[in-house]
Amino acid sequence: MELVKPAPPHVDERIRRLVPYSPGKPVEEVKRELGLTDVIKLASNENALGPSPMAIRAIRAAAERVHAYPEGSCHELRAAVARRHNVPEDWLTFGNGSDDVIHNLGLAFLLPGDEVIEASPTFSQYATAAALNNAACVSVPTTEWVHDLAAMADRITDRTRVVFIANPNNPTGTMVAQAEVDAFMRRIPERALVVFDEAYHEYVERDDYPDALAYVRAGQNVVVLRTFSKIFGLAGLRVGYGVARPEIVDYINRVREPFNVNLLAQAAALAALDDAEHLLRSRELNRAGLTALSTRLRQMGLPFAPSEANFVWVDVGRPCRSVFQALLSRGVIVRTGDVFGAPTHLRVTTGTAEGTARFLAALEEVLEI
Ligand code: PMP
């Protein structure tokens, strides 16, 4: 019998143009592919300390209840987060990771022909949200790996609908300060929405870090994104949220999927919020990791961007893919810069003390420094 190949289903041009998200390589995959037993991953900006013990206990207890749908409104978690930020509960929208909130923002606010402004390089999902909704994405180069807010403001047009500012930025780890952001906000027309993605907020130690929530409180068209994936150590569960005026939250909630934050995730996030000790220890571990990385990278003569997050963006001065592969064969997974348009850069997450030391030793060996 002759096989007739069916015609492919119709796929819109905007879907054809999309590039699937490229995640950090999973530990198990590297073990399988390279026959290694001892592999560490410093590629996805996860918390090397692991989750809070209080969150683990909450997950165990909640496991008994997974036959039931979760609270569609994240009722208890919402109340706790509202208390934490001292905002009304209807100023919050939750998501299956902050990725989901970014996706929802795109659905709610972007129309074909609209423009999104972002930095370059930055987190990939802003451009994806633009592409998915047939909006144009204007990527404005960073200056020495820092958002150039003045240049971004110069690119605002009548079509600009959303401006994304990752602060600190991924993959560079750099931040923009209060004074620059204030100047930027004075140039933003009322109709545009500014999204401050603060996935790494709790790691920042500089005291000129902007208070983005103050813009929300002042009634501006601003959304502040936060996540439980980073310092709270719950990346595997997927919980993030946005803080904005209730009118904005209401539109986002119209496009949000029902039950988009699962039951275990809600229970764990609620418990993690109360674990001040875990937060403190995570911050200390990160500070030690950043110090170890910057001290040694400086000695090695490798330029790196000043990081306010839990990772470092370093120029290894040769094609990053080959360095990545050589590190991989030594059981260390990092992220390559080429996917961010920086072919000689690596992004490395801070690890445990041993993990960070192991990366540095492997890098020295690979680069023969
Ligand atoms: N924003 C930034 C700047 C990030 O680095 C990440 C994590 N890769 C996210 C958002 C998404 O985080 P999550 O969906 O896990 O909350």
mmCIF file of N, CA and C in Angstrom, residues 97-161:
data_model
loop_
_atom_site.group_PDB
_atom_site.id
_atom_site.type_symbol
_atom_site.label_atom_id
_atom_site.label_comp_id
_atom_site.label_asym_id
_atom_site.label_seq_id
_atom_site.Cartn_x
_atom_site.Cartn_y
_atom_site.Cartn_z
ATOM 1 N N GLY A 97 4.989 29.448 37.549
ATOM 2 C CA GLY A 97 6.266 30.128 37.322
ATOM 3 C C GLY A 97 5.971 31.534 36.822
ATOM 4 N N SER A 98 6.958 32.439 36.954
ATOM 5 C CA SER A 98 6.701 33.778 36.407
ATOM 6 C C SER A 98 6.665 33.732 34.887
ATOM 7 N N ASP A 99 7.229 32.680 34.288
ATOM 8 C CA ASP A 99 7.074 32.447 32.836
ATOM 9 C C ASP A 99 5.612 32.561 32.429
ATOM 10 N N ASP A 100 4.761 31.938 33.233
ATOM 11 C CA ASP A 100 3.330 31.892 32.931
ATOM 12 C C ASP A 100 2.724 33.298 33.011
ATOM 13 N N VAL A 101 3.193 34.091 33.972
ATOM 14 C CA VAL A 101 2.669 35.456 34.101
ATOM 15 C C VAL A 101 3.103 36.285 32.885
ATOM 16 N N ILE A 102 4.338 36.066 32.419
ATOM 17 C CA ILE A 102 4.830 36.775 31.225
ATOM 18 C C ILE A 102 3.960 36.410 30.010
ATOM 19 N N HIS A 103 3.682 35.104 29.905
ATOM 20 C CA HIS A 103 2.823 34.617 28.817
ATOM 21 C C HIS A 103 1.447 35.295 28.893
ATOM 22 N N ASN A 104 0.897 35.349 30.094
ATOM 23 C CA ASN A 104 -0.433 35.952 30.274
ATOM 24 C C ASN A 104 -0.429 37.444 29.962
ATOM 25 N N LEU A 105 0.670 38.111 30.335
ATOM 26 C CA LEU A 105 0.796 39.540 30.025
ATOM 27 C C LEU A 105 0.733 39.760 28.513
ATOM 28 N N GLY A 106 1.427 38.899 27.787
ATOM 29 C CA GLY A 106 1.429 39.001 26.326
ATOM 30 C C GLY A 106 0.023 38.818 25.769
ATOM 31 N N LEU A 107 -0.660 37.779 26.252
ATOM 32 C CA LEU A 107 -2.018 37.492 25.759
ATOM 33 C C LEU A 107 -2.966 38.645 26.064
ATOM 34 N N ALA A 108 -2.814 39.211 27.259
ATOM 35 C CA ALA A 108 -3.763 40.237 27.693
ATOM 36 C C ALA A 108 -3.514 41.584 27.020
ATOM 37 N N PHE A 109 -2.251 41.898 26.749
ATOM 38 C CA PHE A 109 -1.958 43.285 26.374
ATOM 39 C C PHE A 109 -1.353 43.484 24.988
ATOM 40 N N LEU A 110 -0.969 42.409 24.282
ATOM 41 C CA LEU A 110 -0.309 42.613 22.993
ATOM 42 C C LEU A 110 -1.218 42.253 21.823
ATOM 43 N N LEU A 111 -1.227 43.128 20.835
ATOM 44 C CA LEU A 111 -1.981 42.894 19.613
ATOM 45 C C LEU A 111 -1.011 42.934 18.440
ATOM 46 N N PRO A 112 -1.382 42.307 17.305
ATOM 47 C CA PRO A 112 -0.507 42.375 16.134
ATOM 48 C C PRO A 112 -0.149 43.821 15.806
ATOM 49 N N GLY A 113 1.133 44.045 15.549
ATOM 50 C CA GLY A 113 1.581 45.395 15.206
ATOM 51 C C GLY A 113 2.056 46.209 16.396
ATOM 52 N N ASP A 114 1.739 45.757 17.604
ATOM 53 C CA ASP A 114 2.244 46.449 18.791
ATOM 54 C C ASP A 114 3.749 46.232 18.914
ATOM 55 N N GLU A 115 4.365 47.031 19.772
ATOM 56 C CA GLU A 115 5.808 46.877 19.986
ATOM 57 C C GLU A 115 6.116 46.606 21.450
ATOM 58 N N VAL A 116 7.099 45.700 21.613
ATOM 59 C CA VAL A 116 7.632 45.387 22.939
ATOM 60 C C VAL A 116 9.071 45.887 22.936
ATOM 61 N N ILE A 117 9.518 46.468 24.037
ATOM 62 C CA ILE A 117 10.926 46.867 24.139
ATOM 63 C C ILE A 117 11.583 46.042 25.232
ATOM 64 N N GLU A 118 12.758 45.530 24.920
ATOM 65 C CA GLU A 118 13.531 44.766 25.905
ATOM 66 C C GLU A 118 15.004 45.107 25.710
ATOM 67 N N ALA A 119 15.844 44.625 26.625
ATOM 68 C CA ALA A 119 17.284 44.790 26.461
ATOM 69 C C ALA A 119 17.828 43.594 25.681
ATOM 70 N N SER A 120 19.064 43.691 25.240
ATOM 71 C CA SER A 120 19.721 42.549 24.605
ATOM 72 C C SER A 120 21.164 42.467 25.102
ATOM 73 N N PRO A 121 21.569 41.348 25.728
ATOM 74 C CA PRO A 121 20.772 40.149 25.951
ATOM 75 C C PRO A 121 19.895 40.273 27.188
ATOM 76 N N THR A 122 18.806 39.491 27.145
ATOM 77 C CA THR A 122 17.948 39.396 28.321
ATOM 78 C C THR A 122 17.197 38.065 28.297
ATOM 79 N N PHE A 123 16.277 37.923 29.217
ATOM 80 C CA PHE A 123 15.523 36.679 29.340
ATOM 81 C C PHE A 123 14.668 36.458 28.086
ATOM 82 N N SER A 124 14.698 35.224 27.568
ATOM 83 C CA SER A 124 14.117 34.931 26.255
ATOM 84 C C SER A 124 12.603 35.082 26.170
ATOM 85 N N GLN A 125 11.904 34.968 27.299
ATOM 86 C CA GLN A 125 10.446 34.846 27.198
ATOM 87 C C GLN A 125 9.727 36.149 26.865
ATOM 88 N N TYR A 126 10.443 37.275 26.961
ATOM 89 C CA TYR A 126 9.796 38.535 26.571
ATOM 90 C C TYR A 126 9.604 38.552 25.048
ATOM 91 N N ALA A 127 10.666 38.163 24.333
ATOM 92 C CA ALA A 127 10.577 38.128 22.868
ATOM 93 C C ALA A 127 9.569 37.071 22.426
ATOM 94 N N THR A 128 9.510 35.965 23.175
ATOM 95 C CA THR A 128 8.550 34.912 22.834
ATOM 96 C C THR A 128 7.119 35.431 22.985
ATOM 97 N N ALA A 129 6.865 36.158 24.074
ATOM 98 C CA ALA A 129 5.516 36.706 24.284
ATOM 99 C C ALA A 129 5.157 37.656 23.144
ATOM 100 N N ALA A 130 6.141 38.439 22.693
ATOM 101 C CA ALA A 130 5.891 39.356 21.578
ATOM 102 C C ALA A 130 5.557 38.561 20.315
ATOM 103 N N ALA A 131 6.420 37.577 19.991
ATOM 104 C CA ALA A 131 6.250 36.815 18.756
ATOM 105 C C ALA A 131 4.912 36.077 18.741
ATOM 106 N N LEU A 132 4.562 35.507 19.862
ATOM 107 C CA LEU A 132 3.331 34.723 19.964
ATOM 108 C C LEU A 132 2.100 35.566 19.655
ATOM 109 N N ASN A 133 2.211 36.838 19.926
ATOM 110 C CA ASN A 133 1.059 37.724 19.728
ATOM 111 C C ASN A 133 1.241 38.657 18.529
ATOM 112 N N ASN A 134 2.217 38.270 17.669
ATOM 113 C CA ASN A 134 2.469 39.034 16.444
ATOM 114 C C ASN A 134 2.858 40.487 16.708
ATOM 115 N N ALA A 135 3.472 40.715 17.861
ATOM 116 C CA ALA A 135 3.980 42.054 18.166
ATOM 117 C C ALA A 135 5.456 42.099 17.789
ATOM 118 N N ALA A 136 5.960 43.285 17.491
ATOM 119 C CA ALA A 136 7.385 43.422 17.160
ATOM 120 C C ALA A 136 8.177 43.536 18.459
ATOM 121 N N CYS A 137 9.364 42.937 18.479
ATOM 122 C CA CYS A 137 10.196 43.041 19.673
ATOM 123 C C CYS A 137 11.419 43.878 19.347
ATOM 124 N N VAL A 138 11.556 44.995 20.026
ATOM 125 C CA VAL A 138 12.701 45.886 19.824
ATOM 126 C C VAL A 138 13.723 45.576 20.911
ATOM 127 N N SER A 139 14.865 45.002 20.510
ATOM 128 C CA SER A 139 15.894 44.618 21.486
ATOM 129 C C SER A 139 16.984 45.667 21.498
ATOM 130 N N VAL A 140 17.161 46.315 22.630
ATOM 131 C CA VAL A 140 18.107 47.439 22.727
ATOM 132 C C VAL A 140 19.383 46.957 23.428
ATOM 133 N N PRO A 141 20.541 47.063 22.739
ATOM 134 C CA PRO A 141 21.784 46.531 23.321
ATOM 135 C C PRO A 141 22.082 47.100 24.709
ATOM 136 N N THR A 142 22.593 46.266 25.574
ATOM 137 C CA THR A 142 23.046 46.718 26.886
ATOM 138 C C THR A 142 24.379 47.460 26.695
ATOM 139 N N THR A 143 24.744 48.286 27.679
ATOM 140 C CA THR A 143 26.054 48.938 27.677
ATOM 141 C C THR A 143 26.864 48.281 28.784
ATOM 142 N N GLU A 144 27.972 47.681 28.414
ATOM 143 C CA GLU A 144 28.762 46.899 29.382
ATOM 144 C C GLU A 144 27.871 45.964 30.177
ATOM 145 N N TRP A 145 26.947 45.342 29.465
ATOM 146 C CA TRP A 145 26.033 44.317 29.997
ATOM 147 C C TRP A 145 24.982 44.860 30.950
ATOM 148 N N VAL A 146 24.828 46.209 31.012
ATOM 149 C CA VAL A 146 23.793 46.825 31.854
ATOM 150 C C VAL A 146 22.711 47.409 30.942
ATOM 151 N N HIS A 147 21.436 47.253 31.329
ATOM 152 C CA HIS A 147 20.337 47.862 30.565
ATOM 153 C C HIS A 147 20.660 49.333 30.289
ATOM 154 N N ASP A 148 20.528 49.756 29.041
ATOM 155 C CA ASP A 148 20.700 51.159 28.687
ATOM 156 C C ASP A 148 19.299 51.780 28.657
ATOM 157 N N LEU A 149 18.852 52.236 29.813
ATOM 158 C CA LEU A 149 17.462 52.690 29.922
ATOM 159 C C LEU A 149 17.183 53.921 29.072
ATOM 160 N N ALA A 150 18.200 54.794 28.932
ATOM 161 C CA ALA A 150 17.998 55.990 28.104
ATOM 162 C C ALA A 150 17.774 55.567 26.653
ATOM 163 N N ALA A 151 18.581 54.619 26.172
ATOM 164 C CA ALA A 151 18.424 54.139 24.790
ATOM 165 C C ALA A 151 17.085 53.413 24.632
ATOM 166 N N MET A 152 16.667 52.707 25.666
ATOM 167 C CA MET A 152 15.369 52.013 25.599
ATOM 168 C C MET A 152 14.237 53.040 25.523
ATOM 169 N N ALA A 153 14.347 54.101 26.313
ATOM 170 C CA ALA A 153 13.306 55.148 26.281
ATOM 171 C C ALA A 153 13.268 55.831 24.911
ATOM 172 N N ASP A 154 14.466 55.969 24.283
ATOM 173 C CA ASP A 154 14.520 56.587 22.945
ATOM 174 C C ASP A 154 13.720 55.785 21.918
ATOM 175 N N ARG A 155 13.547 54.487 22.183
ATOM 176 C CA ARG A 155 12.877 53.624 21.197
ATOM 177 C C ARG A 155 11.362 53.566 21.377
ATOM 178 N N ILE A 156 10.849 54.290 22.352
ATOM 179 C CA ILE A 156 9.391 54.275 22.574
ATOM 180 C C ILE A 156 8.677 54.983 21.424
ATOM 181 N N THR A 157 7.633 54.350 20.919
ATOM 182 C CA THR A 157 6.818 54.958 19.856
ATOM 183 C C THR A 157 5.347 54.893 20.281
ATOM 184 N N ASP A 158 4.480 55.318 19.377
ATOM 185 C CA ASP A 158 3.033 55.227 19.642
ATOM 186 C C ASP A 158 2.572 53.784 19.771
ATOM 187 N N ARG A 159 3.378 52.865 19.193
ATOM 188 C CA ARG A 159 2.966 51.445 19.199
ATOM 189 C C ARG A 159 3.489 50.680 20.406
ATOM 190 N N THR A 160 4.356 51.320 21.197
ATOM 191 C CA THR A 160 4.952 50.608 22.341
ATOM 192 C C THR A 160 3.878 50.262 23.364
ATOM 193 N N ARG A 161 3.752 48.974 23.648
ATOM 194 C CA ARG A 161 2.727 48.557 24.626
ATOM 195 C C ARG A 161 3.332 48.048 25.925
#
